[in-house]
Short mmCIF file of C-alpha atoms in Angstrom, two decimals:
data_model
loop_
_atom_site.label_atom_id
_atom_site.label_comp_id
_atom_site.label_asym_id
_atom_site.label_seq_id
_atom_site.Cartn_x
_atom_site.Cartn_y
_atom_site.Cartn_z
CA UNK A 1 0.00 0.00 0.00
CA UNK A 2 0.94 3.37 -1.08
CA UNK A 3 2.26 5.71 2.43
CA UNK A 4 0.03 8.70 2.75
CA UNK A 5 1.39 12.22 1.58
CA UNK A 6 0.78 14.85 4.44
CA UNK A 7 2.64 17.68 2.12
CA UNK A 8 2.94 16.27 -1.36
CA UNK A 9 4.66 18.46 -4.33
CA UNK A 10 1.05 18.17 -6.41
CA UNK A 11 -2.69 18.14 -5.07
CA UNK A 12 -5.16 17.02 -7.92
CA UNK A 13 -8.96 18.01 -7.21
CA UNK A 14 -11.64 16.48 -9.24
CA UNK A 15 -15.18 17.11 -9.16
CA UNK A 16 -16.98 13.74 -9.51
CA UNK A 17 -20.98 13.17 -10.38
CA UNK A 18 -22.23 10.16 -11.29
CA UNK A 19 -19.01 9.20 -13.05
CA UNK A 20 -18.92 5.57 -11.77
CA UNK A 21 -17.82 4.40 -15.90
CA UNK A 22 -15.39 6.67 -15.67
CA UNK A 23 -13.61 6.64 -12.49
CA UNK A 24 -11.55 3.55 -12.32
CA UNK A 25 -10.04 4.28 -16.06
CA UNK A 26 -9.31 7.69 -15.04
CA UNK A 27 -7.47 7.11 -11.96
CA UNK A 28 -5.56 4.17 -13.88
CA UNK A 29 -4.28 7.06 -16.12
CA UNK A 30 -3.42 9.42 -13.47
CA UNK A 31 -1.48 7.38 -11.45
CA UNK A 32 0.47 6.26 -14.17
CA UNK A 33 1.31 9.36 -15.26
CA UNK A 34 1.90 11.08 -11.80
CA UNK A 35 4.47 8.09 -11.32
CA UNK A 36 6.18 8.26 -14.52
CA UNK A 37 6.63 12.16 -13.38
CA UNK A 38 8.36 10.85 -10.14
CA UNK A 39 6.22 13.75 -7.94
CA UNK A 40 4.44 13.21 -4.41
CA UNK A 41 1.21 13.47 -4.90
CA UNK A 42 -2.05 13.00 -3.74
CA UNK A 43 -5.70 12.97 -5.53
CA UNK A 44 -8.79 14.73 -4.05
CA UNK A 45 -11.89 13.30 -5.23
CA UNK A 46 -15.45 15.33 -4.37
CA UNK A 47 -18.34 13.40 -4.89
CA UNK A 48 -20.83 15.87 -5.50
CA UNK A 49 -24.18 14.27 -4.72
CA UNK A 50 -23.67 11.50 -7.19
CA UNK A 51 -26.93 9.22 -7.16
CA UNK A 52 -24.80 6.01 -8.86
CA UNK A 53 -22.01 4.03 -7.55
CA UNK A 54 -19.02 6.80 -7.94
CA UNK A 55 -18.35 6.94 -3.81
CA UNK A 56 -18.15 3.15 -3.75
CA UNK A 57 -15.88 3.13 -6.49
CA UNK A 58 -13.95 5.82 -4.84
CA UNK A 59 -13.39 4.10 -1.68
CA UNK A 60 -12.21 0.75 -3.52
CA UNK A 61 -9.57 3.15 -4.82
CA UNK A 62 -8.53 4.79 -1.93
CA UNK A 63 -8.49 1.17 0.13
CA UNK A 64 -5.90 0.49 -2.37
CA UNK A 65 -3.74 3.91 -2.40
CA UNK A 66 -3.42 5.34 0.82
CA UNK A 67 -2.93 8.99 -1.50
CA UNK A 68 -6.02 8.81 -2.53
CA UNK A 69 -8.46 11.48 -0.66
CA UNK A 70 -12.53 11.35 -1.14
CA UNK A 71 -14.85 14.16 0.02
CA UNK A 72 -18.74 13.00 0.01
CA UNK A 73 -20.87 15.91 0.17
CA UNK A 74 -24.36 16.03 1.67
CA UNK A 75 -26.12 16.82 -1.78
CA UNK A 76 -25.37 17.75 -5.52
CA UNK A 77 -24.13 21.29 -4.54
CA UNK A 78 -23.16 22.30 -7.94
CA UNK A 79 -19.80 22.03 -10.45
CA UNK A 80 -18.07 24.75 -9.13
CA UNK A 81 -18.77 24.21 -4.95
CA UNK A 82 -17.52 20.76 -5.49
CA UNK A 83 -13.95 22.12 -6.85
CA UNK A 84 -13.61 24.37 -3.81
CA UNK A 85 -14.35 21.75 -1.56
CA UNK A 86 -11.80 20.09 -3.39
CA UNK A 87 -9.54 22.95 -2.99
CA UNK A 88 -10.25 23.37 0.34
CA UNK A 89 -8.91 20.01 1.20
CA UNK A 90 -5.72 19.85 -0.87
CA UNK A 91 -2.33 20.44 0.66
CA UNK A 92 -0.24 20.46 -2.55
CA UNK A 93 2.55 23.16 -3.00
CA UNK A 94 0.71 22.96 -7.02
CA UNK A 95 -2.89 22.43 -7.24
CA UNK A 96 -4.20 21.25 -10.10
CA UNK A 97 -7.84 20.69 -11.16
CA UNK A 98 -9.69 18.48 -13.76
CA UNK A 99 -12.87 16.85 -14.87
CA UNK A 100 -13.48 13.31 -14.09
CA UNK A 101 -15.48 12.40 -17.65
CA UNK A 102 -11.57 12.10 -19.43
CA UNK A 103 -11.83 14.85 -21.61
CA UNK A 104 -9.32 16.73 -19.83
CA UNK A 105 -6.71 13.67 -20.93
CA UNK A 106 -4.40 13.16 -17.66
CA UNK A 107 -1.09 12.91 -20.05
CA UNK A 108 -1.06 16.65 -20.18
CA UNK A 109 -0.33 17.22 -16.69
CA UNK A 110 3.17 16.70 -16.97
CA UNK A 111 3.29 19.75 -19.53
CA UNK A 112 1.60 22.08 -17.17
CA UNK A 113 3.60 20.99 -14.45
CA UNK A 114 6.98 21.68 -16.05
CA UNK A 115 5.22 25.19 -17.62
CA UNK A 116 4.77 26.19 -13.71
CA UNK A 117 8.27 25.26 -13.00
CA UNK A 118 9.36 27.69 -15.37
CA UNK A 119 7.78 30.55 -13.07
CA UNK A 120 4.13 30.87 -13.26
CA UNK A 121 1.56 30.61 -10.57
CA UNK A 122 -1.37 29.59 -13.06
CA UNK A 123 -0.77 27.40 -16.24
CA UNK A 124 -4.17 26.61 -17.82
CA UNK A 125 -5.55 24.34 -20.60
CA UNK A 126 -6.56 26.21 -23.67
CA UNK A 127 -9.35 24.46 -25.89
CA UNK A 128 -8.33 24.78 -29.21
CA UNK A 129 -10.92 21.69 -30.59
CA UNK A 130 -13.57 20.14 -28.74
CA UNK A 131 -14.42 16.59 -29.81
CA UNK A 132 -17.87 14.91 -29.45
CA UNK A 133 -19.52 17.98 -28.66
CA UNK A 134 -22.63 19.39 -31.13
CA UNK A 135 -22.19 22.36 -32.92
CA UNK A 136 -24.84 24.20 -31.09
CA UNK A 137 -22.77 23.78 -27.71
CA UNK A 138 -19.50 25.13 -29.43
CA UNK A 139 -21.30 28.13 -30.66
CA UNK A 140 -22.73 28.93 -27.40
CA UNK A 141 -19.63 28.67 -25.93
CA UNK A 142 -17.64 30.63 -27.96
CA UNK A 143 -19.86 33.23 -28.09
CA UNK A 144 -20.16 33.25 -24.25
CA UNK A 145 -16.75 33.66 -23.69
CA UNK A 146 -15.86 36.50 -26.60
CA UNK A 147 -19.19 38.41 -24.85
CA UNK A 148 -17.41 37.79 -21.57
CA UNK A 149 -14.24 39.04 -22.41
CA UNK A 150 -16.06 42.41 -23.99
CA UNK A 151 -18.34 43.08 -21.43
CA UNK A 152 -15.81 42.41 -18.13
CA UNK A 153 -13.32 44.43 -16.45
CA UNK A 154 -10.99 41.29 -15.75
CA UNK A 155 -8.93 39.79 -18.70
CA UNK A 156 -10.24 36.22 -18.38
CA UNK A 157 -8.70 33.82 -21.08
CA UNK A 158 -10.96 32.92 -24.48
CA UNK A 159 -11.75 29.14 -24.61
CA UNK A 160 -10.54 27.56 -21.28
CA UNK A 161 -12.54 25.31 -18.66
CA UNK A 162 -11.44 24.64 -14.96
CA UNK A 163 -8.67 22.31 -16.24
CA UNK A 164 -5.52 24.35 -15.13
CA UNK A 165 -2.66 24.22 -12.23
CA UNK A 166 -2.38 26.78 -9.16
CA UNK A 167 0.19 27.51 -7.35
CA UNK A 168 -0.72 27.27 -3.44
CA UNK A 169 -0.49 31.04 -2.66
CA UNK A 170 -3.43 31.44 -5.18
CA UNK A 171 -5.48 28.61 -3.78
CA UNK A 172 -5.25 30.43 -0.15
CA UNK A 173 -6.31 33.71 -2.31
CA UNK A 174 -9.50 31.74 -4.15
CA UNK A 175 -10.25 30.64 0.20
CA UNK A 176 -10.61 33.82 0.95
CA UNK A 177 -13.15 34.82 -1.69
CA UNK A 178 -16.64 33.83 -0.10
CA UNK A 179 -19.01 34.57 -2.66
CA UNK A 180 -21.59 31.76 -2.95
CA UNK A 181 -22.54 32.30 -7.14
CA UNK A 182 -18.96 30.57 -8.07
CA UNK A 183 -17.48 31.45 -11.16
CA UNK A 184 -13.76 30.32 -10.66
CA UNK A 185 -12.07 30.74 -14.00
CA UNK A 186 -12.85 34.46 -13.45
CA UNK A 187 -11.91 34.27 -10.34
CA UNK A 188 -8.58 33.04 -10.80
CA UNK A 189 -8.23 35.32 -13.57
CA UNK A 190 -9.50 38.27 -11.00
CA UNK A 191 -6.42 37.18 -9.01
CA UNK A 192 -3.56 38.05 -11.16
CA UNK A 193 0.00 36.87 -10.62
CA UNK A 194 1.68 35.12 -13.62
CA UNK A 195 -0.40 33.34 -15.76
CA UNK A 196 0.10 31.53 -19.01
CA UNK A 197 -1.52 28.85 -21.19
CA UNK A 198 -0.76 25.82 -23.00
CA UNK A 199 -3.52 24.42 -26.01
CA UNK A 200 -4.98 20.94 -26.11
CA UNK A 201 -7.28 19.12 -27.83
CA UNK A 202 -10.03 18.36 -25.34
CA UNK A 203 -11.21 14.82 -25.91
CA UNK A 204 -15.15 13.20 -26.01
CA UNK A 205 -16.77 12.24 -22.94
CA UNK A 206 -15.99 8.48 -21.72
CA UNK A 207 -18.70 7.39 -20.01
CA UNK A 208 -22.18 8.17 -19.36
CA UNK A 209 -23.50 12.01 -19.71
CA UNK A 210 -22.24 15.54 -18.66
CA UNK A 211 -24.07 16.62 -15.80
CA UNK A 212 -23.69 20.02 -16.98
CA UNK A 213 -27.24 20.34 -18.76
CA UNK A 214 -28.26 23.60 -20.83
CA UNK A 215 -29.96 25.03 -17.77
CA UNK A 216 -26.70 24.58 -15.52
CA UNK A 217 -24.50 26.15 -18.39
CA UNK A 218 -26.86 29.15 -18.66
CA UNK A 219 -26.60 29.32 -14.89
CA UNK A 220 -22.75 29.52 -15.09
CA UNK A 221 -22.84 31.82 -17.53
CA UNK A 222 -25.28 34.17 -15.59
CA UNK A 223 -22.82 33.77 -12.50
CA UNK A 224 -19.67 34.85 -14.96
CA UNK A 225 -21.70 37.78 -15.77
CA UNK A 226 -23.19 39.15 -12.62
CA UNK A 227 -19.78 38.27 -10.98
CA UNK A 228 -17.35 40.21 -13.35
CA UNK A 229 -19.56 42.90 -14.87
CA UNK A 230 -21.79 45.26 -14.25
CA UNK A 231 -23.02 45.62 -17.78
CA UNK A 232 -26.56 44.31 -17.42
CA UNK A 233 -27.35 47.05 -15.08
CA UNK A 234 -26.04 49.67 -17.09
CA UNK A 235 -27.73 47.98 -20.17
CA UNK A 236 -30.99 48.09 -18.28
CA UNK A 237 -30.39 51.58 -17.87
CA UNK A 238 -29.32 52.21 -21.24
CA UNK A 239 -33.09 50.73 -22.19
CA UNK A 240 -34.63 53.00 -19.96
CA UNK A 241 -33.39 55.90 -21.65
CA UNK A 242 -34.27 54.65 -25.54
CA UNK A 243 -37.69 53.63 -24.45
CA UNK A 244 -37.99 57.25 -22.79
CA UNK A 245 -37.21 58.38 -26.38
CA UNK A 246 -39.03 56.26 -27.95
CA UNK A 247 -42.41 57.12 -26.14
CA UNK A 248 -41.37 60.75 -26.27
CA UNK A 249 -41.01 60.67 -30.22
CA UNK A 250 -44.58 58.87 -30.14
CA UNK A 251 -45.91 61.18 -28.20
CA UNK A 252 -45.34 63.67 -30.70
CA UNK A 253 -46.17 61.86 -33.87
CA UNK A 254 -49.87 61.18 -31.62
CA UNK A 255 -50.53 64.66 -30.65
CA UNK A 256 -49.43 66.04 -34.46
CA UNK A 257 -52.02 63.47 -35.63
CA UNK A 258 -54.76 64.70 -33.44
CA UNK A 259 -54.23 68.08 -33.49
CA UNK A 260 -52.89 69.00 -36.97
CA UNK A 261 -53.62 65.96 -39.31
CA UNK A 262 -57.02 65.02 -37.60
CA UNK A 263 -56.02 61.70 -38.25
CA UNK A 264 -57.17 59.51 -36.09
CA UNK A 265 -59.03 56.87 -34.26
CA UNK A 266 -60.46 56.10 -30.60
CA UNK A 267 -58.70 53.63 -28.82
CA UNK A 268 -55.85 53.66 -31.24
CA UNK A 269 -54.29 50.14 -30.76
CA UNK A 270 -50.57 51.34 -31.09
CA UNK A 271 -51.15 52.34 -27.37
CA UNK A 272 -52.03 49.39 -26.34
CA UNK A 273 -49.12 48.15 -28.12
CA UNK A 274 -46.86 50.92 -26.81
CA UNK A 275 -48.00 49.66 -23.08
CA UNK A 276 -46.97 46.63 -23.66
CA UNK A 277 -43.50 47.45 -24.95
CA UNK A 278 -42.98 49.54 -21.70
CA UNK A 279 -44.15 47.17 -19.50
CA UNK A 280 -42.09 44.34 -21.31
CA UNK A 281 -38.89 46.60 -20.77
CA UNK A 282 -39.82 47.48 -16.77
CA UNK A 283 -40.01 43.74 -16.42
CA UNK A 284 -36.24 43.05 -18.00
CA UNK A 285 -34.95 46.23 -16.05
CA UNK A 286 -36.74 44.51 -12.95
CA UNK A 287 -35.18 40.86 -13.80
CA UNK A 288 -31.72 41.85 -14.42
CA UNK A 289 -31.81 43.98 -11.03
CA UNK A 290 -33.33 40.92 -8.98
CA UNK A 291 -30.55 38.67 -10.34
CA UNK A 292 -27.65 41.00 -8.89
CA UNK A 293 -30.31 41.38 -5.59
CA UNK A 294 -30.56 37.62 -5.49
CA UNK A 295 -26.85 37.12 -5.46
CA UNK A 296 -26.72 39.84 -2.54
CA UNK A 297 -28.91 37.94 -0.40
CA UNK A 298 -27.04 34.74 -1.32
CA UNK A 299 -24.31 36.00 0.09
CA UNK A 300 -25.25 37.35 3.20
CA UNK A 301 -27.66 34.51 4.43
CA UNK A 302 -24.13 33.23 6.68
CA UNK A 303 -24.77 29.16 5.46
CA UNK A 304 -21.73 27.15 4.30
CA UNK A 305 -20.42 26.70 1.16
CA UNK A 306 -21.24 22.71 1.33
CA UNK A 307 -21.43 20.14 4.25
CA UNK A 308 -19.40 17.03 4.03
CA UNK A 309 -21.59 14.11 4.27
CA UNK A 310 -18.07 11.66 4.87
CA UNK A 311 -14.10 11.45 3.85
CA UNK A 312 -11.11 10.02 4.28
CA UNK A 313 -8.97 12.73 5.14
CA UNK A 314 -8.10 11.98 8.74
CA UNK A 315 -6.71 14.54 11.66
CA UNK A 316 -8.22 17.65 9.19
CA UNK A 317 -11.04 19.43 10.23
CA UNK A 318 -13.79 19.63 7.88
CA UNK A 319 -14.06 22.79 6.13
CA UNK A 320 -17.35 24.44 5.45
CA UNK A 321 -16.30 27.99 4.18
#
């Protein structure tokens, strides 16, 4: 049996729901490759709710390698809380964090682990082709992350996931950022320091199905927005003031009909349509304000992060930021 590693050279975090196909293949490929790089290491898994066999697969694996870690949270907490319980837990002097459905491919780590060495506190995986995904999802994505990058104060990179390596000093920074709405590729980008990139080809799903489902990626994408820019509120203001116009330029053409082309009709219908344009708008302006509100009261409700259901991790005391 493998010794435990109380302060290895490389902590890797991965998310895990319902990935029970996947797990025992992936793990095969990390250790391999974390031994062939001839690194301490250890391997946080955070089963996020999973309703399938993952955590019993998971603790087969860590009978057999004592540097194997598993976090079992109480509930499906989301994507995003499940990789800071992850980092939470990890004690690496490099963190590094990945998917468990094998399209981040394990045999890159060694390249972003000797990038790092060269100086930089973040090395992340750039997607340059996405295999096995539909064209509709590429789309989306691309043109979520080109309106990010226009629409944010913070330069966060075109075309990358969660698939990256930290240096510790910027996990302890990503700790100390408590908001509840996670968006951490911003985040990490928010940070700073010295950050590069390397490109990859990110492979098609193993196993089973993404848990990320249209509604969950629209989610993120809200949280990337209201977390990094303030451009829906000034948008919603922005409306306010054309609509203004709008019904101020109507207003005109309606009395000019009355008054000098006595052309008109009772009950004109272009008012009714003109209320319903304004309300339409109020309701947006409304929306996009309750989504920042929403995020507010998130926040200040005091509840943690996640609650650990069970682990592994022995003499630590269970973090619930």
């Amino acid at each position: 049996m493998i010794e435990h590693l109380t302060d290895p050279a490389l902590s890797v975090v991965i998310p895990v729901f319902n990935e029970e196909k996947n797990l025992q293949l992936l793990y095969d490929r990390l250790s391999a490759v974390l031994q062939q790089m001839q690194v301490t290491y250890e391997l946080v898994f955070v089963n996020d709710g999973s309703i399938d066999n993952s955590l019993g697969v998971l603790k087969s694996i860590a009978v057999a390698n004592a540097s194997v870690n598993y976090i079992s949270l109480s509930r499906n907490f989301g994507h995003q809380v499940a990789v800071s319980a992850g980092l939470d837990a990890a004690t690496g002097k490099a963190v590094l964090v990945m998917d468990a459905d094998l399209q981040d491919p394990p045999e890159l780590i060694p390249q972003l682990y000797a990038k790092m060495q060269e100086g930089f506190e973040v090395v992340y995986a750039r997607r340059v082709y996405r295999k096995g995904e539909s064209f509709v999802k590429k789309a989306t994505a691309k043109f979520f992350y080109r309106l990010l990058a226009r629409i944010t104060h913070v330069n966060i990179p075109l075309d990358t996931g969660d698939f990256r390596i930290m240096d510790t000093k910027v996990v302890r920074v990503l700790q100390q950022m408590p908001e509840r709405n996670k968006f951490l590729r911003g985040q990490v980008a928010w940070i700073g320091f010295r950050q590069t990139y390397i490109n990859f080809t990110r492979d098609e799903r193993y196993g089973g199905s993404s848990g990320y489902t249209y509604r969950k990626l629209l989610r993120l994408a809200f949280d990337g927005i209201t977390s990094f820019s303030d451009f829906p509120l000034k948008m919603a203001s922005m409306l306010g003031f054309i609509v203004s116009g709008g019904a101020f330029l109507l207003m005109i053409y309606t009395l000019l009909a009355r008054l000098v082309f006595k052309d008109y009709v009772e009950g004109w219908a272009s008012i009714i349509l003109s209320v319903l344009f304004l309300g339409g708008v109020q309701l947006i302006c409304i929306g996009i304000a309750g989504e920042y509100l929403a995020r507010v009261f998130n926040n200040v409700q005091g509840r943690p992060l996640y609650v650990v259901d069970e682990q592994n991790i022995k003499a630590r005391e269970e973090k619930e930021v």
